[in-house]
Amino acid sequence: MPVLLLILAIGVFVWLWLARRGSTLTRLCRWREDRRVGPGHFRCAACGAECILPPGQVPRHCLRDAG
Ligand SMILES: [Zn+2]
Protein backbone atom coordinates (compact mmCIF):
# COMPACT_ATOMS: atom_id res chain seq x y z
CA MET A 1 0.00 0.00 0.00
CA PRO A 2 2.25 2.86 -1.18
CA VAL A 3 -0.55 5.36 -0.52
CA LEU A 4 -0.42 4.65 3.21
CA LEU A 5 3.36 5.08 3.18
CA LEU A 6 2.95 8.42 1.41
CA ILE A 7 0.39 9.60 3.96
CA LEU A 8 2.64 8.43 6.78
CA ALA A 9 5.62 10.30 5.31
CA ILE A 10 3.56 13.49 4.97
CA GLY A 11 2.31 13.08 8.52
CA VAL A 12 5.86 12.75 9.88
CA PHE A 13 6.95 15.79 7.87
CA VAL A 14 4.08 17.90 9.21
CA TRP A 15 4.74 16.68 12.74
CA LEU A 16 8.41 17.65 12.52
CA TRP A 17 7.45 21.05 11.12
CA LEU A 18 4.99 21.66 13.93
CA ALA A 19 7.50 20.49 16.55
CA ARG A 20 10.18 22.79 15.15
CA ARG A 21 7.78 25.72 15.04
CA GLY A 22 6.68 24.97 18.60
CA SER A 23 10.25 24.88 19.87
CA THR A 24 10.86 28.36 18.52
CA LEU A 25 7.72 29.65 20.20
CA THR A 26 8.74 28.31 23.59
CA ARG A 27 11.79 30.56 23.52
CA LEU A 28 9.45 33.42 24.30
CA CYS A 29 8.23 32.40 27.69
CA ARG A 30 5.13 33.94 29.11
CA TRP A 31 5.47 34.00 32.86
CA ARG A 32 2.31 34.78 34.73
CA GLU A 33 1.89 35.09 38.46
CA ASP A 34 -0.60 32.69 39.93
CA ARG A 35 -1.85 34.27 43.12
CA ARG A 36 -4.24 31.43 43.72
CA VAL A 37 -1.31 29.14 44.50
CA GLY A 38 0.63 31.70 46.52
CA PRO A 39 2.43 35.04 46.37
CA GLY A 40 5.41 35.06 44.04
CA HIS A 41 4.36 31.85 42.36
CA PHE A 42 4.92 32.11 38.62
CA ARG A 43 3.91 29.72 35.89
CA CYS A 44 5.19 29.79 32.32
CA ALA A 45 2.27 29.61 29.94
CA ALA A 46 4.56 28.48 27.13
CA CYS A 47 6.26 25.44 28.66
CA GLY A 48 4.43 24.98 31.96
CA ALA A 49 7.47 25.59 34.18
CA GLU A 50 6.85 26.90 37.67
CA CYS A 51 8.98 28.82 40.13
CA ILE A 52 8.61 30.81 43.34
CA LEU A 53 10.38 34.16 43.62
CA PRO A 54 10.60 36.83 46.30
CA PRO A 55 8.11 39.70 46.01
CA GLY A 56 8.97 42.24 43.35
CA GLN A 57 10.96 39.84 41.17
CA VAL A 58 9.93 38.44 37.83
CA PRO A 59 11.42 35.33 36.21
CA ARG A 60 13.48 36.17 33.14
CA HIS A 61 14.47 32.78 31.81
CA CYS A 62 12.66 29.69 30.75
CA LEU A 63 13.06 26.67 33.01
CA ARG A 64 12.14 24.26 30.29
CA ASP A 65 15.72 23.17 29.62
CA ALA A 66 16.61 23.11 33.32
CA GLY A 67 13.89 20.61 34.12
ZN1 LIG B 1 9.04 28.57 29.59
Tab-separated table of N, CA and C and ligand atoms in Angstrom:
chain	number	residue	atom	x	y	z
A	1	MET	N	0.845	-1.203	0.000
A	1	MET	CA	0.000	0.000	0.000
A	1	MET	C	0.879	1.252	0.000
A	2	PRO	N	1.377	1.667	-1.136
A	2	PRO	CA	2.247	2.863	-1.184
A	2	PRO	C	1.517	4.138	-0.774
A	3	VAL	N	0.190	4.153	-0.903
A	3	VAL	CA	-0.551	5.361	-0.523
A	3	VAL	C	-0.435	5.592	0.979
A	4	LEU	N	-0.531	4.515	1.753
A	4	LEU	CA	-0.421	4.653	3.205
A	4	LEU	C	0.968	5.155	3.598
A	5	LEU	N	2.003	4.629	2.891
A	5	LEU	CA	3.363	5.082	3.180
A	5	LEU	C	3.504	6.575	2.868
A	6	LEU	N	2.873	7.008	1.779
A	6	LEU	CA	2.950	8.423	1.410
A	6	LEU	C	2.277	9.289	2.470
A	7	ILE	N	1.106	8.841	2.921
A	7	ILE	CA	0.391	9.596	3.957
A	7	ILE	C	1.212	9.627	5.249
A	8	LEU	N	1.835	8.494	5.560
A	8	LEU	CA	2.643	8.428	6.777
A	8	LEU	C	3.832	9.387	6.676
A	9	ALA	N	4.470	9.416	5.501
A	9	ALA	CA	5.620	10.305	5.311
A	9	ALA	C	5.194	11.768	5.451
A	10	ILE	N	4.050	12.111	4.863
A	10	ILE	CA	3.562	13.494	4.970
A	10	ILE	C	3.235	13.831	6.427
A	11	GLY	N	2.646	12.856	7.118
A	11	GLY	CA	2.310	13.077	8.516
A	11	GLY	C	3.550	13.333	9.362
A	12	VAL	N	4.603	12.557	9.136
A	12	VAL	CA	5.855	12.754	9.880
A	12	VAL	C	6.450	14.116	9.554
A	13	PHE	N	6.400	14.491	8.276
A	13	PHE	CA	6.953	15.789	7.872
A	13	PHE	C	6.212	16.932	8.564
A	14	VAL	N	4.883	16.853	8.571
A	14	VAL	CA	4.076	17.898	9.210
A	14	VAL	C	4.349	17.932	10.707
A	15	TRP	N	4.496	16.738	11.304
A	15	TRP	CA	4.740	16.678	12.742
A	15	TRP	C	6.082	17.327	13.089
A	16	LEU	N	7.101	17.048	12.274
A	16	LEU	CA	8.407	17.647	12.515
A	16	LEU	C	8.331	19.165	12.351
A	17	TRP	N	7.574	19.605	11.355
A	17	TRP	CA	7.452	21.047	11.116
A	17	TRP	C	6.767	21.725	12.297
A	18	LEU	N	5.697	21.094	12.792
A	18	LEU	CA	4.987	21.658	13.932
A	18	LEU	C	5.875	21.656	15.173
A	19	ALA	N	6.637	20.583	15.375
A	19	ALA	CA	7.496	20.489	16.549
A	19	ALA	C	8.586	21.563	16.480
A	20	ARG	N	9.135	21.775	15.272
A	20	ARG	CA	10.180	22.793	15.149
A	20	ARG	C	9.602	24.182	15.390
A	21	ARG	N	8.391	24.425	14.843
A	21	ARG	CA	7.775	25.724	15.038
A	21	ARG	C	7.435	25.936	16.504
A	22	GLY	N	7.015	24.853	17.187
A	22	GLY	CA	6.682	24.973	18.599
A	22	GLY	C	7.900	25.260	19.446
A	23	SER	N	9.048	24.671	19.080
A	23	SER	CA	10.251	24.882	19.874
A	23	SER	C	10.687	26.335	19.795
A	24	THR	N	10.461	26.962	18.643
A	24	THR	CA	10.856	28.362	18.522
A	24	THR	C	9.923	29.249	19.336
A	25	LEU	N	8.673	28.842	19.450
A	25	LEU	CA	7.720	29.649	20.197
A	25	LEU	C	8.014	29.592	21.687
A	26	THR	N	8.518	28.448	22.158
A	26	THR	CA	8.741	28.306	23.592
A	26	THR	C	9.923	29.144	24.050
A	27	ARG	N	10.694	29.686	23.101
A	27	ARG	CA	11.788	30.562	23.525
A	27	ARG	C	11.238	31.825	24.182
A	28	LEU	N	10.076	32.236	23.711
A	28	LEU	CA	9.452	33.417	24.299
A	28	LEU	C	8.506	32.963	25.394
A	29	CYS	N	9.027	32.897	26.591
A	29	CYS	CA	8.227	32.398	27.693
A	29	CYS	C	7.271	33.472	28.180
A	30	ARG	N	6.129	33.014	28.576
A	30	ARG	CA	5.132	33.937	29.111
A	30	ARG	C	4.887	33.594	30.579
A	31	TRP	N	5.641	34.237	31.433
A	31	TRP	CA	5.471	34.003	32.863
A	31	TRP	C	4.276	34.796	33.383
A	32	ARG	N	3.462	34.110	34.143
A	32	ARG	CA	2.309	34.776	34.733
A	32	ARG	C	2.203	34.382	36.195
A	33	GLU	N	1.977	35.368	37.033
A	33	GLU	CA	1.892	35.094	38.461
A	33	GLU	C	0.546	34.457	38.781
A	34	ASP	N	0.615	33.391	39.535
A	34	ASP	CA	-0.599	32.686	39.932
A	34	ASP	C	-0.822	32.921	41.418
A	35	ARG	N	-1.630	33.916	41.713
A	35	ARG	CA	-1.846	34.273	43.117
A	35	ARG	C	-2.741	33.266	43.834
A	36	ARG	N	-3.404	32.432	43.067
A	36	ARG	CA	-4.242	31.425	43.719
A	36	ARG	C	-3.396	30.389	44.436
A	37	VAL	N	-2.203	30.111	43.872
A	37	VAL	CA	-1.309	29.141	44.502
A	37	VAL	C	-0.577	29.792	45.670
A	38	GLY	N	-0.086	31.011	45.460
A	38	GLY	CA	0.628	31.701	46.515
A	38	GLY	C	1.334	32.914	45.958
A	39	PRO	N	1.741	33.835	46.833
A	39	PRO	CA	2.433	35.044	46.371
A	39	PRO	C	3.809	34.711	45.807
A	40	GLY	N	4.107	35.290	44.659
A	40	GLY	CA	5.407	35.058	44.041
A	40	GLY	C	5.480	33.760	43.270
A	41	HIS	N	4.356	33.102	43.099
A	41	HIS	CA	4.360	31.848	42.355
A	41	HIS	C	4.068	32.139	40.892
A	42	PHE	N	5.063	31.846	40.038
A	42	PHE	CA	4.920	32.114	38.618
A	42	PHE	C	4.819	30.809	37.842
A	43	ARG	N	4.038	30.870	36.782
A	43	ARG	CA	3.914	29.720	35.893
A	43	ARG	C	4.121	30.191	34.462
A	44	CYS	N	4.945	29.452	33.715
A	44	CYS	CA	5.193	29.786	32.323
A	44	CYS	C	4.070	29.190	31.471
A	45	ALA	N	3.383	30.070	30.760
A	45	ALA	CA	2.275	29.609	29.936
A	45	ALA	C	2.757	28.900	28.687
A	46	ALA	N	4.030	29.074	28.358
A	46	ALA	CA	4.556	28.481	27.131
A	46	ALA	C	4.996	27.039	27.353
A	47	CYS	N	5.701	26.779	28.451
A	47	CYS	CA	6.255	25.439	28.655
A	47	CYS	C	5.735	24.806	29.939
A	48	GLY	N	5.012	25.557	30.766
A	48	GLY	CA	4.431	24.984	31.964
A	48	GLY	C	5.365	24.940	33.157
A	49	ALA	N	6.532	25.586	33.057
A	49	ALA	CA	7.472	25.595	34.176
A	49	ALA	C	6.928	26.470	35.300
A	50	GLU	N	7.297	26.125	36.529
A	50	GLU	CA	6.848	26.899	37.670
A	50	GLU	C	8.037	27.276	38.532
A	51	CYS	N	7.930	28.416	39.208
A	51	CYS	CA	8.977	28.823	40.129
A	51	CYS	C	8.391	29.800	41.130
A	52	ILE	N	9.055	29.895	42.280
A	52	ILE	CA	8.614	30.805	43.338
A	52	ILE	C	9.733	31.817	43.565
A	53	LEU	N	9.390	33.096	43.482
A	53	LEU	CA	10.377	34.161	43.619
A	53	LEU	C	9.955	35.104	44.739
A	54	PRO	N	10.934	35.816	45.293
A	54	PRO	CA	10.600	36.830	46.303
A	54	PRO	C	9.736	37.919	45.685
A	55	PRO	N	8.982	38.637	46.526
A	55	PRO	CA	8.110	39.697	46.010
A	55	PRO	C	8.899	40.749	45.246
A	56	GLY	N	8.347	41.195	44.138
A	56	GLY	CA	8.975	42.239	43.347
A	56	GLY	C	9.859	41.713	42.239
A	57	GLN	N	10.099	40.395	42.210
A	57	GLN	CA	10.958	39.837	41.174
A	57	GLN	C	10.124	39.083	40.147
A	58	VAL	N	10.622	39.107	38.929
A	58	VAL	CA	9.934	38.438	37.835
A	58	VAL	C	10.924	37.493	37.155
A	59	PRO	N	10.517	36.275	36.899
A	59	PRO	CA	11.417	35.330	36.213
A	59	PRO	C	11.766	35.823	34.813
A	60	ARG	N	13.023	35.660	34.430
A	60	ARG	CA	13.484	36.169	33.145
A	60	ARG	C	13.839	35.043	32.174
A	61	HIS	N	14.032	33.866	32.680
A	61	HIS	CA	14.471	32.781	31.807
A	61	HIS	C	13.485	31.623	31.862
A	62	CYS	N	13.519	30.860	30.805
A	62	CYS	CA	12.657	29.691	30.749
A	62	CYS	C	13.319	28.533	31.484
A	63	LEU	N	12.520	27.804	32.246
A	63	LEU	CA	13.059	26.673	33.012
A	63	LEU	C	12.824	25.360	32.281
A	64	ARG	N	12.487	25.465	31.039
A	64	ARG	CA	12.143	24.265	30.293
A	64	ARG	C	13.362	23.357	30.142
A	65	ASP	N	14.517	23.967	29.822
A	65	ASP	CA	15.724	23.169	29.624
A	65	ASP	C	16.297	22.687	30.955
A	66	ALA	N	16.052	23.464	32.018
A	66	ALA	CA	16.606	23.108	33.319
A	66	ALA	C	15.906	21.874	33.880
A	67	GLY	N	14.614	21.749	33.562
A	67	GLY	CA	13.892	20.610	34.119
A	67	GLY	C	14.203	19.409	33.285
B	1	ZN	ZN	9.036	28.566	29.589
